[in-house]
């Protein structure tokens, strides 16, 4: 039904589709997220969750001060998160600015680790479309196989859904074979209704992943926002047959938090999403906590932070 | 696959004695006979508990009368408040112990006894402690007097919470009590008796007499009881109403229910599904105000049922002490057989049964989360209280039809309305004949909110300022 209607898409049509989605009750959604957060994940379940979480990390550095040296170090860590323990799996991807893509591509060669680049005038998205498309194409041609774009929150909040839709379609085209993650920047969307609508908009426009945040805005990823997005991908698959991934990013720093997200993926979207192809964590400091907890679980004692590499 | 490893709460925190006496006049005394209380999740015997006969009840009432006339009834409100605050704090301090014991004796999941029952128990005592020295401002005259001795009989579904609902307002108002916990769940009441000792509550103010129906009858019929408070089945409620008719005793009855949970097409569907689950599967459906009749607007029937079934497959049924358990054990073999009987009747009447696929433990009393679709108003499963994890699904087309069906029941304890339209909430709630109407939520309780029923769901209110009226000579 959705597909047929989209052929004659205009802003009014799109508005009707998005505003026709069931509302989100804030109190109820937050209560559900909190209740999932009380699951007690121990022993074998915890070990499995930690390794799964490590395999889902998009190891990220998005600083103005990033240097090729820092990016190379990050790539080495992505390949082998814990040099003292060969059983630790590699992470899913490394995520950098477009200017760092050539360096990262070189450093990740042959590793099977994906290379994600933010693009489209990250993090604000405030640039002409032509600049955003060039930004995307440059990253892809330099070796990125995943693009993390930002939507125009201004256009979305003003109800110019078609502008946002068209922009995602254009960027998706510019991506070629690269996977497109659409950053909704939920911290600027203000309501859960908007999060649900933006999720559907991004999925209808062809996004392969929907991602919560740039990490540059507070709040970044939260459990209730991720709940709404997991419901959206679940419902979208049921309605259209197309599966879309979810990436919470920003603010997830501890193993305990990461496990709460995995429980939520398991019980809301289903175990079909419990895979790095369909769920990622956008994070930097999370990885070291996962390594520390992994070590603790295996040996029974904690090591100091100095036993894990900085980045 | 993400298999949650067992995460059992330790039961070593609670020390269950091999036997318990009756708590009369501040100390434990032997009864003439005894009965066993078991863990419904394993059928293991937990303890042997004294059974109070008419003479034991008489001793308890005498102790309560003496305490009323000598100490508690004369004590200034602010002094009574100190005891109640002390009890509330002790409950908080010992909440893990009480929660584990509640789950062991009742079968409810630890996450509910820990996160719902115990916080509410403490909140009730804190709340009514605050009223003890302000009774003159409660709207029942400048200097309202207590009634005297309150005889209280409570059910097995929320053993400690129902005790709190009964004892906290009674003591705050200056009454003394004789309370009988349910036969299958006496242990937390007995631990509460220890807390009364720990709080130095004067002897006789709280008396706990354990036993079956005859013990309850002896309390209700005792001539020196001024007030009877009962929560339980409508059948027993009728017997009590008959027994006190023509006496001076004041009565409050909180009885059965068959609540309608009404989902309109403009509801927030995902949260409504949570509300349906919480409405009927909370506490294994052993809830008098459970949303046991789901009224779905026809236009969203398929979508909601699909989501509901999907959600029900994630419910974890099993060991009540496992922190990840959502649905625990049915409280007794007797209750399980009643749930089975009514479910069989539902099938034979032509409704379609669907159960969440899950493994059940080999021992103990268990019933899978169940929904019946294609239910009509005439079916027994739409009219009778099942008091188990069994949901009857009906449909409606217009708001008027929803109200008509919701009210077409002998009960009237609670109802739920789900819609994103604020004006519709007010319009529908106004027409529902139910003591509590929840909007976009279900099974939410708070000590400040009065609770009670219409029609065969009983009379009187518990909780809030209104709950004081039942214990004051207003």
PDB file of N, CA, C and O in Angstrom, chain B residues 181-219:
ATOM      1  N   UNK B 181      -4.956 -13.100  57.303  1.00  0.00           N
ATOM      2  CA  UNK B 181      -4.445 -13.231  55.938  1.00  0.00           C
ATOM      3  C   UNK B 181      -5.051 -14.467  55.286  1.00  0.00           C
ATOM      4  O   UNK B 181      -5.627 -15.318  55.971  1.00  0.00           O
ATOM      5  N   UNK B 182      -4.916 -14.558  53.959  1.00  0.00           N
ATOM      6  CA  UNK B 182      -5.479 -15.709  53.260  1.00  0.00           C
ATOM      7  C   UNK B 182      -4.764 -16.986  53.668  1.00  0.00           C
ATOM      8  O   UNK B 182      -3.586 -16.977  54.023  1.00  0.00           O
ATOM      9  N   UNK B 183      -5.484 -18.090  53.582  1.00  0.00           N
ATOM     10  CA  UNK B 183      -4.979 -19.388  54.008  1.00  0.00           C
ATOM     11  C   UNK B 183      -3.721 -19.790  53.219  1.00  0.00           C
ATOM     12  O   UNK B 183      -2.805 -20.402  53.762  1.00  0.00           O
ATOM     13  N   UNK B 184      -3.675 -19.430  51.925  1.00  0.00           N
ATOM     14  CA  UNK B 184      -2.530 -19.874  51.114  1.00  0.00           C
ATOM     15  C   UNK B 184      -1.342 -18.923  51.207  1.00  0.00           C
ATOM     16  O   UNK B 184      -0.261 -19.247  50.723  1.00  0.00           O
ATOM     17  N   UNK B 185      -1.527 -17.746  51.796  1.00  0.00           N
ATOM     18  CA  UNK B 185      -0.427 -16.766  51.819  1.00  0.00           C
ATOM     19  C   UNK B 185      -0.301 -16.070  53.166  1.00  0.00           C
ATOM     20  O   UNK B 185      -0.409 -14.841  53.251  1.00  0.00           O
ATOM     21  N   UNK B 186      -0.047 -16.821  54.238  1.00  0.00           N
ATOM     22  CA  UNK B 186      -0.002 -16.166  55.556  1.00  0.00           C
ATOM     23  C   UNK B 186       1.359 -15.588  55.938  1.00  0.00           C
ATOM     24  O   UNK B 186       1.454 -14.832  56.904  1.00  0.00           O
ATOM     25  N   UNK B 187       2.430 -15.925  55.189  1.00  0.00           N
ATOM     26  CA  UNK B 187       3.772 -15.701  55.756  1.00  0.00           C
ATOM     27  C   UNK B 187       4.184 -14.237  55.862  1.00  0.00           C
ATOM     28  O   UNK B 187       4.787 -13.840  56.857  1.00  0.00           O
ATOM     29  N   UNK B 188       3.888 -13.427  54.851  1.00  0.00           N
ATOM     30  CA  UNK B 188       4.339 -12.032  54.973  1.00  0.00           C
ATOM     31  C   UNK B 188       3.578 -11.292  56.071  1.00  0.00           C
ATOM     32  O   UNK B 188       4.126 -10.391  56.702  1.00  0.00           O
ATOM     33  N   UNK B 189       2.330 -11.696  56.322  1.00  0.00           N
ATOM     34  CA  UNK B 189       1.588 -11.067  57.422  1.00  0.00           C
ATOM     35  C   UNK B 189       2.261 -11.392  58.749  1.00  0.00           C
ATOM     36  O   UNK B 189       2.305 -10.570  59.671  1.00  0.00           O
ATOM     37  N   UNK B 190       2.794 -12.617  58.849  1.00  0.00           N
ATOM     38  CA  UNK B 190       3.460 -13.012  60.093  1.00  0.00           C
ATOM     39  C   UNK B 190       4.805 -12.307  60.246  1.00  0.00           C
ATOM     40  O   UNK B 190       5.209 -11.958  61.356  1.00  0.00           O
ATOM     41  N   UNK B 191       5.462 -12.071  59.118  1.00  0.00           N
ATOM     42  CA  UNK B 191       6.696 -11.284  59.173  1.00  0.00           C
ATOM     43  C   UNK B 191       6.361  -9.825  59.537  1.00  0.00           C
ATOM     44  O   UNK B 191       7.104  -9.168  60.279  1.00  0.00           O
ATOM     45  N   UNK B 192       5.219  -9.366  59.042  1.00  0.00           N
ATOM     46  CA  UNK B 192       4.769  -8.021  59.423  1.00  0.00           C
ATOM     47  C   UNK B 192       4.528  -7.954  60.936  1.00  0.00           C
ATOM     48  O   UNK B 192       4.825  -6.932  61.570  1.00  0.00           O
ATOM     49  N   UNK B 193       4.015  -9.038  61.496  1.00  0.00           N
ATOM     50  CA  UNK B 193       3.807  -9.072  62.955  1.00  0.00           C
ATOM     51  C   UNK B 193       5.141  -8.876  63.679  1.00  0.00           C
ATOM     52  O   UNK B 193       5.224  -8.149  64.680  1.00  0.00           O
ATOM     53  N   UNK B 194       6.193  -9.504  63.138  1.00  0.00           N
ATOM     54  CA  UNK B 194       7.533  -9.301  63.739  1.00  0.00           C
ATOM     55  C   UNK B 194       7.957  -7.839  63.620  1.00  0.00           C
ATOM     56  O   UNK B 194       8.595  -7.293  64.516  1.00  0.00           O
ATOM     57  N   UNK B 195       7.600  -7.220  62.508  1.00  0.00           N
ATOM     58  CA  UNK B 195       7.948  -5.803  62.329  1.00  0.00           C
ATOM     59  C   UNK B 195       7.204  -4.943  63.350  1.00  0.00           C
ATOM     60  O   UNK B 195       7.749  -3.980  63.891  1.00  0.00           O
ATOM     61  N   UNK B 196       5.956  -5.313  63.670  1.00  0.00           N
ATOM     62  CA  UNK B 196       5.208  -4.582  64.707  1.00  0.00           C
ATOM     63  C   UNK B 196       5.929  -4.685  66.053  1.00  0.00           C
ATOM     64  O   UNK B 196       6.007  -3.703  66.801  1.00  0.00           O
ATOM     65  N   UNK B 197       6.466  -5.892  66.324  1.00  0.00           N
ATOM     66  CA  UNK B 197       7.240  -6.055  67.569  1.00  0.00           C
ATOM     67  C   UNK B 197       8.490  -5.184  67.545  1.00  0.00           C
ATOM     68  O   UNK B 197       8.815  -4.502  68.509  1.00  0.00           O
ATOM     69  N   UNK B 198       9.150  -5.215  66.370  1.00  0.00           N
ATOM     70  CA  UNK B 198      10.389  -4.448  66.207  1.00  0.00           C
ATOM     71  C   UNK B 198      10.130  -2.953  66.383  1.00  0.00           C
ATOM     72  O   UNK B 198      10.974  -2.214  66.884  1.00  0.00           O
ATOM     73  N   UNK B 199       8.924  -2.518  65.969  1.00  0.00           N
ATOM     74  CA  UNK B 199       8.571  -1.092  66.057  1.00  0.00           C
ATOM     75  C   UNK B 199       8.042  -0.735  67.453  1.00  0.00           C
ATOM     76  O   UNK B 199       7.613   0.401  67.670  1.00  0.00           O
ATOM     77  N   UNK B 200       8.018  -1.709  68.363  1.00  0.00           N
ATOM     78  CA  UNK B 200       7.478  -1.484  69.712  1.00  0.00           C
ATOM     79  C   UNK B 200       6.035  -1.035  69.712  1.00  0.00           C
ATOM     80  O   UNK B 200       5.611  -0.251  70.582  1.00  0.00           O
ATOM     81  N   UNK B 201       5.290  -1.493  68.733  1.00  0.00           N
ATOM     82  CA  UNK B 201       3.863  -1.159  68.697  1.00  0.00           C
ATOM     83  C   UNK B 201       3.220  -1.743  69.954  1.00  0.00           C
ATOM     84  O   UNK B 201       3.475  -2.895  70.307  1.00  0.00           O
ATOM     85  N   UNK B 202       2.388  -0.965  70.657  1.00  0.00           N
ATOM     86  CA  UNK B 202       1.792  -1.495  71.899  1.00  0.00           C
ATOM     87  C   UNK B 202       1.048  -2.807  71.636  1.00  0.00           C
ATOM     88  O   UNK B 202       0.394  -2.957  70.597  1.00  0.00           O
ATOM     89  N   UNK B 203       1.134  -3.759  72.555  1.00  0.00           N
ATOM     90  CA  UNK B 203       0.494  -5.066  72.369  1.00  0.00           C
ATOM     91  C   UNK B 203      -0.996  -4.919  72.111  1.00  0.00           C
ATOM     92  O   UNK B 203      -1.662  -4.065  72.712  1.00  0.00           O
ATOM     93  N   UNK B 204      -1.519  -5.745  71.205  1.00  0.00           N
ATOM     94  CA  UNK B 204      -2.958  -5.773  70.958  1.00  0.00           C
ATOM     95  C   UNK B 204      -3.432  -4.810  69.890  1.00  0.00           C
ATOM     96  O   UNK B 204      -4.563  -4.907  69.437  1.00  0.00           O
ATOM     97  N   UNK B 205      -2.585  -3.863  69.482  1.00  0.00           N
ATOM     98  CA  UNK B 205      -3.014  -2.909  68.455  1.00  0.00           C
ATOM     99  C   UNK B 205      -3.190  -3.631  67.120  1.00  0.00           C
ATOM    100  O   UNK B 205      -4.154  -3.416  66.390  1.00  0.00           O
ATOM    101  N   UNK B 206      -2.232  -4.525  66.815  1.00  0.00           N
ATOM    102  CA  UNK B 206      -2.355  -5.366  65.621  1.00  0.00           C
ATOM    103  C   UNK B 206      -2.327  -6.829  66.059  1.00  0.00           C
ATOM    104  O   UNK B 206      -1.420  -7.243  66.787  1.00  0.00           O
ATOM    105  N   UNK B 207      -3.344  -7.571  65.663  1.00  0.00           N
ATOM    106  CA  UNK B 207      -3.378  -9.013  65.934  1.00  0.00           C
ATOM    107  C   UNK B 207      -3.551  -9.730  64.599  1.00  0.00           C
ATOM    108  O   UNK B 207      -4.402  -9.354  63.795  1.00  0.00           O
ATOM    109  N   UNK B 208      -2.726 -10.759  64.380  1.00  0.00           N
ATOM    110  CA  UNK B 208      -2.813 -11.499  63.124  1.00  0.00           C
ATOM    111  C   UNK B 208      -3.244 -12.924  63.455  1.00  0.00           C
ATOM    112  O   UNK B 208      -2.513 -13.651  64.153  1.00  0.00           O
ATOM    113  N   UNK B 209      -4.400 -13.298  62.973  1.00  0.00           N
ATOM    114  CA  UNK B 209      -4.868 -14.669  63.192  1.00  0.00           C
ATOM    115  C   UNK B 209      -4.959 -15.380  61.857  1.00  0.00           C
ATOM    116  O   UNK B 209      -5.606 -14.906  60.926  1.00  0.00           O
ATOM    117  N   UNK B 210      -4.251 -16.502  61.764  1.00  0.00           N
ATOM    118  CA  UNK B 210      -4.237 -17.245  60.503  1.00  0.00           C
ATOM    119  C   UNK B 210      -5.284 -18.349  60.550  1.00  0.00           C
ATOM    120  O   UNK B 210      -5.672 -18.806  61.622  1.00  0.00           O
ATOM    121  N   UNK B 211      -5.701 -18.751  59.356  1.00  0.00           N
ATOM    122  CA  UNK B 211      -6.699 -19.809  59.284  1.00  0.00           C
ATOM    123  C   UNK B 211      -7.474 -19.745  57.990  1.00  0.00           C
ATOM    124  O   UNK B 211      -7.175 -18.923  57.121  1.00  0.00           O
ATOM    125  N   UNK B 212      -8.473 -20.610  57.866  1.00  0.00           N
ATOM    126  CA  UNK B 212      -9.280 -20.672  56.647  1.00  0.00           C
ATOM    127  C   UNK B 212     -10.580 -19.892  56.837  1.00  0.00           C
ATOM    128  O   UNK B 212     -10.662 -19.001  57.681  1.00  0.00           O
ATOM    129  N   UNK B 213     -11.585 -20.271  56.091  1.00  0.00           N
ATOM    130  CA  UNK B 213     -12.858 -19.549  56.082  1.00  0.00           C
ATOM    131  C   UNK B 213     -13.510 -19.433  57.452  1.00  0.00           C
ATOM    132  O   UNK B 213     -14.081 -18.390  57.784  1.00  0.00           O
ATOM    133  N   UNK B 214     -13.394 -20.498  58.276  1.00  0.00           N
ATOM    134  CA  UNK B 214     -14.061 -20.460  59.593  1.00  0.00           C
ATOM    135  C   UNK B 214     -13.453 -19.379  60.479  1.00  0.00           C
ATOM    136  O   UNK B 214     -14.148 -18.735  61.266  1.00  0.00           O
ATOM    137  N   UNK B 215     -12.138 -19.196  60.353  1.00  0.00           N
ATOM    138  CA  UNK B 215     -11.485 -18.145  61.142  1.00  0.00           C
ATOM    139  C   UNK B 215     -12.031 -16.782  60.730  1.00  0.00           C
ATOM    140  O   UNK B 215     -12.350 -15.941  61.579  1.00  0.00           O
ATOM    141  N   UNK B 216     -12.173 -16.600  59.424  1.00  0.00           N
ATOM    142  CA  UNK B 216     -12.712 -15.338  58.911  1.00  0.00           C
ATOM    143  C   UNK B 216     -14.129 -15.121  59.409  1.00  0.00           C
ATOM    144  O   UNK B 216     -14.485 -14.016  59.845  1.00  0.00           O
ATOM    145  N   UNK B 217     -14.938 -16.203  59.380  1.00  0.00           N
ATOM    146  CA  UNK B 217     -16.328 -16.085  59.838  1.00  0.00           C
ATOM    147  C   UNK B 217     -16.374 -15.707  61.310  1.00  0.00           C
ATOM    148  O   UNK B 217     -17.208 -14.893  61.728  1.00  0.00           O
ATOM    149  N   UNK B 218     -15.451 -16.287  62.106  1.00  0.00           N
ATOM    150  CA  UNK B 218     -15.432 -15.977  63.534  1.00  0.00           C
ATOM    151  C   UNK B 218     -15.122 -14.502  63.778  1.00  0.00           C
ATOM    152  O   UNK B 218     -15.667 -13.883  64.697  1.00  0.00           O
ATOM    153  N   UNK B 219     -14.277 -13.916  62.940  1.00  0.00           N
ATOM    154  CA  UNK B 219     -13.971 -12.487  63.076  1.00  0.00           C
ATOM    155  C   UNK B 219     -15.196 -11.656  62.714  1.00  0.00           C
ATOM    156  O   UNK B 219     -15.626 -10.772  63.459  1.00  0.00           O
TER     157      UNK B 219
END
